[in-house]
XYZ file of C-alpha atoms in Angstrom:
599
model
C 108.464 129.869 108.108
C 111.670 131.644 107.085
C 109.552 133.912 104.866
C 107.323 134.923 107.766
C 110.333 135.482 110.033
C 111.561 137.990 107.458
C 108.153 139.718 107.485
C 108.163 139.912 111.293
C 111.665 141.390 111.217
C 110.696 144.006 108.614
C 107.811 145.090 110.862
C 109.975 145.288 114.005
C 108.079 142.370 115.541
C 111.015 140.012 116.070
C 113.456 139.699 118.939
C 116.450 137.421 118.294
C 118.411 135.486 120.939
C 121.781 134.130 119.817
C 123.038 132.986 123.228
C 122.606 129.300 124.193
C 119.278 128.823 125.979
C 117.749 125.662 127.378
C 114.675 124.046 125.811
C 113.747 122.957 129.326
C 112.097 125.903 131.124
C 114.440 128.708 129.993
C 113.099 129.308 126.468
C 109.450 128.789 127.514
C 109.798 131.138 130.507
C 111.252 133.890 128.300
C 108.370 133.477 125.836
C 105.832 133.359 128.680
C 106.968 136.745 129.987
C 107.142 138.289 126.505
C 103.551 137.241 125.786
C 102.401 139.137 128.900
C 103.410 142.433 127.265
C 100.258 142.548 125.153
C 100.454 144.671 122.006
C 104.071 145.581 122.899
C 105.160 141.950 122.755
C 107.251 140.483 119.949
C 107.887 137.143 118.337
C 111.024 135.435 119.642
C 113.639 133.547 117.631
C 116.066 131.393 119.611
C 118.979 130.575 117.313
C 120.934 128.398 119.723
C 118.624 126.058 121.638
C 120.383 123.566 123.891
C 119.581 120.921 126.469
C 121.724 121.218 129.586
C 120.256 118.015 130.956
C 121.180 116.025 127.832
C 124.348 118.049 127.153
C 123.426 118.705 123.536
C 122.668 121.498 121.082
C 120.106 121.469 118.285
C 120.447 122.181 114.582
C 117.209 124.120 114.245
C 116.127 127.383 115.885
C 112.949 127.772 117.941
C 110.336 130.396 117.038
C 107.778 131.434 119.664
C 105.028 134.005 120.185
C 104.456 134.295 116.418
C 100.968 135.744 117.035
C 102.386 138.391 119.346
C 99.810 141.105 118.625
C 97.085 142.224 116.214
C 99.597 143.382 113.606
C 101.243 139.950 113.557
C 97.816 138.341 113.169
C 97.054 140.605 110.203
C 100.446 139.819 108.669
C 99.671 136.108 108.938
C 96.290 136.746 107.298
C 98.019 138.988 104.691
C 95.241 141.530 105.371
C 93.233 143.013 108.221
C 91.205 140.291 109.888
C 88.219 142.662 109.937
C 88.121 142.339 106.126
C 87.605 138.602 106.571
C 84.799 139.295 109.049
C 83.045 141.491 106.484
C 83.421 138.887 103.750
C 81.915 136.166 105.925
C 79.107 138.539 106.872
C 78.455 139.135 103.171
C 78.419 135.372 102.590
C 75.845 134.798 105.332
C 73.589 137.496 103.869
C 73.910 136.449 100.240
C 70.690 136.755 98.221
C 69.607 136.376 94.587
C 70.868 139.392 92.586
C 68.101 141.483 90.996
C 70.000 143.699 88.537
C 73.001 143.482 86.242
C 75.418 145.230 88.622
C 74.403 142.950 91.490
C 74.779 139.892 89.239
C 78.306 140.940 88.260
C 79.268 141.440 91.923
C 77.675 138.111 92.778
C 79.674 136.203 90.166
C 82.869 138.038 91.077
C 82.394 136.874 94.640
C 81.695 133.293 93.542
C 84.789 133.393 91.337
C 86.899 134.452 94.318
C 85.907 131.217 96.064
C 87.675 129.097 93.438
C 90.877 129.336 95.504
C 89.286 128.077 98.715
C 89.749 124.269 98.328
C 93.290 122.964 98.959
C 95.253 121.632 95.984
C 96.749 118.169 96.238
C 99.980 117.577 94.359
C 100.079 114.282 92.497
C 103.851 113.936 92.819
C 105.318 112.775 96.165
C 107.069 115.223 98.465
C 110.514 115.942 96.937
C 113.161 114.207 99.017
C 115.925 116.705 98.214
C 114.104 119.433 100.175
C 114.195 117.389 103.386
C 116.563 115.365 105.478
C 115.412 112.491 107.664
C 115.995 112.403 111.415
C 116.395 109.213 113.382
C 114.763 110.459 116.576
C 112.300 112.988 117.938
C 115.012 113.812 120.453
C 116.841 115.605 117.622
C 114.118 118.270 117.583
C 114.253 121.150 120.108
C 110.975 120.145 121.762
C 110.265 122.170 124.893
C 109.483 121.320 128.475
C 107.447 124.360 129.508
C 106.737 123.869 133.204
C 108.588 122.273 136.075
C 105.888 119.694 136.792
C 105.144 118.824 133.172
C 105.356 115.104 132.494
C 107.994 115.619 129.801
C 108.551 117.510 126.575
C 105.526 118.473 124.474
C 105.043 119.555 120.886
C 102.676 122.519 121.296
C 102.278 123.911 117.763
C 101.799 120.650 115.900
C 99.330 120.656 113.006
C 97.725 117.233 113.380
C 96.291 115.950 110.071
C 93.826 113.067 110.090
C 91.273 111.541 107.756
C 87.967 109.732 108.246
C 87.871 106.020 107.607
C 85.960 106.491 104.327
C 88.524 109.160 103.290
C 85.740 111.679 102.619
C 86.582 114.028 105.491
C 89.893 115.591 106.436
C 90.769 117.386 109.630
C 93.474 119.711 110.888
C 93.605 119.877 114.671
C 95.926 121.530 117.154
C 96.565 118.952 119.865
C 99.474 118.774 122.262
C 101.822 115.825 121.746
C 104.018 114.413 124.497
C 107.319 112.921 123.387
C 107.415 109.477 125.017
C 110.224 107.863 123.026
C 112.641 108.331 120.146
C 109.826 107.562 117.719
C 106.753 107.726 119.920
C 104.230 110.429 120.749
C 101.154 110.529 122.969
C 98.169 111.980 121.122
C 96.133 114.301 123.366
C 93.012 114.673 121.266
C 90.122 115.414 123.559
C 86.940 113.391 123.495
C 84.936 116.044 121.594
C 87.503 116.641 118.826
C 87.262 115.435 115.211
C 90.546 113.537 115.461
C 89.090 111.501 118.329
C 85.916 110.922 116.293
C 87.973 109.555 113.375
C 89.866 107.371 115.836
C 86.551 105.894 117.034
C 85.632 105.073 113.419
C 88.837 103.048 113.045
C 88.258 101.365 116.387
C 84.664 100.362 115.548
C 85.854 98.958 112.214
C 88.250 96.669 114.096
C 91.373 98.225 112.573
C 94.633 98.216 114.499
C 96.099 101.545 113.454
C 95.148 104.929 112.034
C 97.389 107.125 109.842
C 98.343 110.505 111.299
C 100.773 113.153 110.102
C 102.001 116.175 112.041
C 103.372 119.284 110.371
C 105.271 122.024 112.166
C 105.961 125.436 110.696
C 105.302 126.522 107.138
C 102.726 129.267 106.764
C 101.708 130.376 110.310
C 98.082 130.596 109.198
C 97.924 126.783 109.064
C 98.176 126.442 112.834
C 95.706 129.281 113.363
C 93.209 127.425 111.175
C 93.891 124.290 113.224
C 92.361 125.891 116.332
C 89.399 127.464 114.521
C 86.022 126.080 115.732
C 84.650 125.091 112.342
C 81.534 122.905 112.072
C 82.119 119.162 111.999
C 83.161 117.864 108.604
C 84.639 121.115 107.242
C 88.371 120.878 106.541
C 90.181 123.718 108.300
C 92.375 124.479 105.282
C 89.265 125.629 103.428
C 89.346 128.566 105.832
C 92.998 129.120 104.892
C 91.986 129.442 101.231
C 89.112 131.774 102.075
C 91.347 134.096 104.103
C 94.400 134.093 101.826
C 92.538 133.939 98.502
C 94.935 131.223 97.439
C 94.857 127.480 97.755
C 96.861 125.589 100.344
C 99.236 123.290 98.437
C 99.362 119.789 99.918
C 101.577 116.792 99.258
C 101.236 113.207 100.373
C 103.162 111.513 103.158
C 104.057 107.833 102.928
C 101.020 107.050 105.097
C 98.765 108.722 102.435
C 97.907 111.697 104.663
C 98.319 115.061 102.931
C 100.074 117.970 104.672
C 101.168 121.428 103.456
C 103.959 121.332 100.914
C 105.882 124.128 102.658
C 105.943 122.531 106.124
C 109.260 122.934 107.941
C 108.966 119.624 109.773
C 106.786 116.586 108.992
C 106.275 113.720 111.426
C 104.285 110.808 110.050
C 103.166 107.474 111.388
C 100.195 105.655 112.851
C 98.165 105.860 116.039
C 97.821 102.366 117.485
C 94.149 101.851 118.229
C 94.473 99.722 121.369
C 97.739 101.132 122.715
C 97.395 103.758 125.459
C 99.944 105.304 127.811
C 99.662 107.815 130.611
C 100.035 111.355 129.286
C 100.764 114.448 131.367
C 100.682 116.282 133.633
C 100.834 119.418 131.501
C 100.450 123.097 132.403
C 97.651 124.035 130.034
C 95.945 127.217 128.786
C 93.585 127.229 131.778
C 96.619 128.097 133.934
C 96.439 124.778 135.777
C 98.122 121.414 135.336
C 95.891 118.863 133.651
C 96.009 115.404 135.261
C 97.739 112.252 134.101
C 95.328 110.320 131.881
C 95.708 107.545 129.263
C 95.864 108.709 125.632
C 96.613 106.880 122.361
C 100.180 106.120 121.330
C 101.433 107.284 117.939
C 104.281 105.275 116.468
C 106.434 107.546 114.324
C 107.795 106.095 111.085
C 109.336 109.139 109.409
C 110.663 112.508 110.614
C 111.474 114.837 107.745
C 113.037 118.243 108.287
C 113.902 121.042 105.878
C 117.549 122.038 105.843
C 116.616 125.529 107.075
C 113.702 124.374 109.213
C 112.428 126.412 112.138
C 110.719 124.673 115.066
C 107.571 126.621 115.985
C 106.232 126.346 119.523
C 103.931 128.154 121.912
C 103.628 128.428 125.677
C 100.325 128.085 127.505
C 99.514 128.857 131.124
C 97.951 131.708 133.058
C 96.672 134.525 130.831
C 97.435 136.596 128.870
C 99.464 134.593 126.347
C 99.786 134.069 122.590
C 96.408 132.327 122.477
C 94.894 135.712 123.410
C 95.653 137.004 119.896
C 94.779 133.736 118.184
C 91.477 133.732 120.087
C 90.772 137.339 119.083
C 90.904 136.380 115.415
C 88.634 133.424 116.080
C 86.184 135.516 118.102
C 85.825 138.217 115.442
C 85.736 135.962 112.388
C 83.140 133.596 113.788
C 80.746 136.328 114.969
C 78.867 136.412 111.619
C 78.545 132.618 111.639
C 77.247 132.658 115.211
C 74.709 135.303 114.230
C 73.129 132.880 111.756
C 72.121 130.694 114.729
C 71.487 133.609 117.106
C 70.022 136.347 114.851
C 69.548 139.001 117.557
C 73.178 138.758 118.662
C 75.019 142.067 118.181
C 78.424 141.103 119.550
C 80.195 138.742 121.915
C 83.484 138.764 123.772
C 85.673 136.082 125.319
C 87.705 137.909 128.001
C 91.288 136.681 128.036
C 91.267 136.105 131.792
C 88.161 133.974 131.366
C 90.315 131.597 129.258
C 87.780 131.436 126.431
C 85.266 128.743 127.398
C 85.053 129.782 131.041
C 83.424 133.176 130.435
C 81.704 134.986 127.583
C 79.945 138.340 127.378
C 77.197 138.869 124.804
C 75.146 141.843 123.626
C 71.800 141.410 121.867
C 68.795 143.318 120.589
C 66.219 143.009 123.364
C 62.745 142.412 121.913
C 60.749 140.306 124.390
C 60.804 138.837 127.926
C 63.133 135.898 128.674
C 64.979 136.488 125.398
C 68.361 136.320 127.143
C 67.457 132.896 128.509
C 66.578 131.760 125.008
C 69.954 133.004 123.751
C 71.784 131.226 126.581
C 70.310 127.916 125.469
C 71.172 128.728 121.861
C 74.810 129.427 122.795
C 75.074 126.237 124.827
C 73.802 124.258 121.834
C 76.133 125.629 119.132
C 79.406 123.803 118.374
C 82.253 124.687 120.692
C 80.109 127.376 122.360
C 78.507 124.423 124.132
C 81.658 124.277 126.297
C 81.005 127.752 127.753
C 80.566 127.658 131.539
C 79.550 131.233 132.376
C 77.667 133.674 130.156
C 76.518 137.248 130.808
C 74.005 138.824 128.421
C 73.389 142.566 128.120
C 71.016 144.574 125.925
C 71.866 146.826 122.980
C 72.232 149.905 125.231
C 75.180 148.434 127.116
C 78.696 149.856 126.607
C 81.090 148.150 124.216
C 81.925 144.684 125.448
C 85.649 145.413 125.632
C 85.146 148.613 127.646
C 85.243 146.842 130.998
C 85.436 150.075 133.025
C 81.935 150.964 131.843
C 80.537 147.497 131.162
C 81.035 145.974 134.626
C 79.160 148.780 136.455
C 76.414 148.478 133.825
C 76.090 144.748 134.545
C 76.001 145.327 138.297
C 73.307 147.992 137.886
C 71.287 145.338 136.043
C 72.110 142.470 138.414
C 69.173 140.587 139.923
C 69.463 137.119 141.437
C 66.080 136.257 139.927
C 67.653 136.566 136.468
C 70.301 133.898 137.010
C 69.892 130.660 135.071
C 71.730 127.601 136.358
C 71.913 124.737 133.904
C 74.131 121.768 133.111
C 75.846 120.345 130.067
C 79.129 119.365 128.491
C 82.390 121.036 129.563
C 85.807 121.277 128.031
C 87.849 118.205 128.924
C 90.480 120.527 130.428
C 87.996 121.973 132.939
C 88.820 120.941 136.496
C 86.036 122.558 138.512
C 83.184 120.117 137.910
C 82.770 116.907 139.858
C 82.554 114.944 136.607
C 85.033 115.117 133.730
C 83.517 116.759 130.605
C 80.183 117.475 132.302
C 79.058 120.075 134.794
C 77.166 123.200 135.751
C 76.655 126.355 133.730
C 75.605 129.842 134.816
C 73.833 132.436 132.718
C 73.050 135.995 133.849
C 70.431 138.140 132.152
C 71.644 141.715 132.720
C 69.453 143.252 130.049
C 67.014 145.064 132.345
C 67.481 147.615 135.120
C 67.343 145.816 138.450
C 64.706 146.880 140.966
C 66.382 145.710 144.120
C 66.697 146.818 147.726
C 69.131 149.668 148.295
C 72.141 148.558 150.323
C 73.796 150.281 153.258
C 77.424 150.255 152.143
C 80.100 150.072 154.848
C 83.825 150.627 154.554
C 85.951 147.533 153.950
C 87.239 147.652 157.522
C 83.806 147.997 159.096
C 82.348 145.244 156.923
C 85.296 143.027 157.765
C 84.767 143.580 161.513
C 81.068 142.827 161.140
C 81.681 139.610 159.195
C 84.359 138.520 161.667
C 81.709 138.398 164.366
C 80.191 135.442 162.497
C 82.977 133.739 160.494
C 86.750 133.388 160.418
C 88.150 135.374 157.520
C 91.558 136.688 156.559
C 90.636 139.747 154.525
C 87.972 141.224 152.261
C 87.615 143.893 149.622
C 84.541 145.442 148.021
C 84.488 146.248 144.306
C 82.134 148.678 142.512
C 80.508 150.039 145.680
C 78.965 152.844 143.597
C 76.629 150.332 141.909
C 73.464 148.649 143.141
C 75.269 145.322 143.505
C 78.862 145.597 144.746
C 81.023 142.470 144.729
C 82.578 141.473 148.056
C 85.631 139.197 147.730
C 86.524 137.346 150.926
C 89.758 135.471 151.625
C 89.503 132.496 153.966
C 91.400 129.478 155.217
C 88.502 127.126 154.521
C 87.507 124.788 157.338
C 83.786 124.390 156.664
C 81.362 124.534 153.763
C 80.977 127.899 152.054
C 77.200 127.472 152.106
C 77.398 127.492 155.912
C 79.500 130.664 155.964
C 77.073 132.314 153.568
C 74.164 131.385 155.813
C 75.936 132.910 158.808
C 76.458 136.199 156.962
C 72.864 136.620 155.786
C 72.200 138.401 159.061
C 74.077 141.324 157.473
C 72.372 141.178 154.083
C 71.570 144.885 154.173
C 75.288 145.473 153.506
C 75.945 143.154 150.556
C 74.409 141.503 147.510
C 77.218 139.391 145.998
C 79.829 137.451 147.991
C 82.782 135.631 146.450
C 84.860 133.328 148.649
C 88.471 132.628 147.666
C 91.434 130.837 149.187
C 93.839 132.849 151.313
C 96.707 132.996 148.765
C 94.714 135.246 146.409
C 95.611 138.921 146.082
C 92.602 141.191 146.518
C 94.382 144.106 144.852
C 94.581 142.125 141.575
C 91.061 141.860 140.081
C 92.400 140.597 136.723
C 93.701 137.398 138.330
C 90.682 137.145 140.648
C 88.421 136.883 137.588
C 90.738 134.218 136.165
C 90.566 132.174 139.356
C 86.816 132.565 139.908
C 85.911 131.609 136.330
C 88.190 128.562 136.567
C 87.145 127.326 139.994
C 83.349 127.423 140.128
C 80.776 124.924 138.929
C 77.271 126.315 138.591
C 75.536 123.271 140.045
C 77.695 123.100 143.179
C 79.221 126.494 143.895
C 76.402 129.039 143.537
C 74.148 129.770 146.533
C 71.140 132.090 146.295
C 68.970 133.143 149.205
C 67.028 136.302 150.115
C 68.096 137.843 146.783
C 71.737 137.476 147.831
C 74.264 135.462 145.818
C 77.365 133.631 146.990
C 80.058 132.078 144.794
C 82.501 129.485 146.121
C 85.730 129.973 144.152
C 87.901 128.040 146.614
C 89.675 124.756 145.930
C 87.359 121.771 146.245
C 87.805 118.531 148.151
C 86.048 116.269 150.639
C 83.842 119.063 151.994
C 82.212 119.334 148.570
C 82.343 115.588 147.751
C 84.870 116.414 145.046
C 86.661 113.134 144.293
C 88.940 114.230 141.446
C 92.401 115.601 142.197
C 92.305 119.400 142.375
C 95.141 120.653 140.154
C 98.036 122.926 140.967
C 98.231 126.263 139.207
C 101.056 126.866 136.753
C 103.897 129.078 138.015
C 107.344 129.932 136.672
C 110.295 128.308 138.417
C 111.777 130.980 140.677
C 115.359 129.782 140.239
C 115.098 129.846 136.444
C 113.721 133.412 136.469
C 116.416 134.614 138.862
C 119.130 133.095 136.670
C 117.685 134.667 133.495
C 117.582 138.049 135.243
C 121.157 137.629 136.499
C 122.321 136.825 132.949
C 120.370 139.876 131.675
C 118.299 137.707 129.348
C 115.102 139.158 130.840
C 114.408 142.254 132.907
C 113.449 142.059 136.556
C 110.063 143.623 135.866
C 108.465 143.150 139.291
C 105.382 145.132 138.289
C 104.679 142.732 135.404
C 105.506 139.699 137.568
C 103.088 140.816 140.275
C 100.301 141.836 137.896
C 100.125 138.401 136.290
C 101.303 136.366 139.298
C 104.234 134.961 137.336
């Protein structure tokens, strides 16, 4: 990690803090704000982390926001990530060479793959390079949010192995520190680590070896979040990208981790030992609930003398995972195209927090093709977690040109082209009535809509009209120049949204799409409105269609909707911590940034 810190510094991508800063809230809040700066953001090195609560300082600095922008991602890859995209595309289109030149190129390419598999060192990890710690409390583990259940390791590379030792996995799971030598393993039900755990459980074994690496080459942790097919070791992707093999050495528990790791935590997950984990402010921007997860008993904590503790902060977008997700999105496009051949491109908008919203462009060839592609997406690997998908034809603007794309979609919007389905959801999703299972919405916006022309009113006149039928606080219309404007309505909900929608159908000549939101939303901030809508709706419960009009219920759910789970709080910075950091001139009082992202 020290090597990459030097590279970041040489490229003016590193900001260094030498003043004492608290691992509880202060350091994470600084990183949270820095990550909101987009391509202008930098990686942050905190050389003097402390704990005011425990009255202690730490021996190792904290590095955050490593993937601060596209340049940092390319530096981690050691080349432009678009080169990797082209190589994977070439691999998916490989065919038998027909002439000498093609044969030479073919064998050159095959030869380049020799460095893909990781190399396992036969000798044990050299002890002189590491010192042993007695407690996890000696590491500068962060508490990110005020209502988090404790301190969490957020950039841990979790290495596991199948029971038959034929498959290896690198996952990126959060780990709550629950004791001096105890962690809570938050591997979600769909993850490979959890699948290996189930193998051990079915075999009647009492414990499963697990090792956690922190630091080393930053590409390791990026590979840990990559959505590779089941059974493919993530460090194969490392070798493919870097053109050199990942060098691994064995821990005492026989699990192999990268030789250059800064910190190695090894031990065993106890199969029948569970403890309550959480709450935790996660990448959805909401706190995930307290749930039982397996206990990992730590046996060894080894730390390099010059180790750097790498961490990330998750919460409301945009954050570091925006850049990590961009690399994933681009690199896996060619692989997705092998299952969906007519796919031209796809996009995971950052304020749709990845699985909540995707946009896709395809070559339109026949009727109902978009519906076919929706089912294909929902059946492919981690794409099966996607809740909302919008498909446009090849004539649509670029998927990242939202100023042109959104009007294009609304010109092609027709309620008859909405598909509502059901399937698995990300375990972090809170909107559905059932954990890990819920509604999905697909919109086919590939054809010009032949719909009734609306009589558009001003916001004030429409508001007065609606107020004659329902109680509302405010409303705002978006994209009134299109065939299907979006009307966002703020309410203090007292009755079912379906009832309010029914009451407003009398005025259907003036609207096509209604979106109901809770009163605390800011109508002048469409970026955060998209975030909240994509988080809060379930296709089976919250979409109402009648008379070619569509209503979305993006309010909090409860008894009115027979929602029996606990609706989570959204993640917000602690006001007192921010004010103190501003007063100490650690951060700027950038009210424009704070308001834009509802910090």
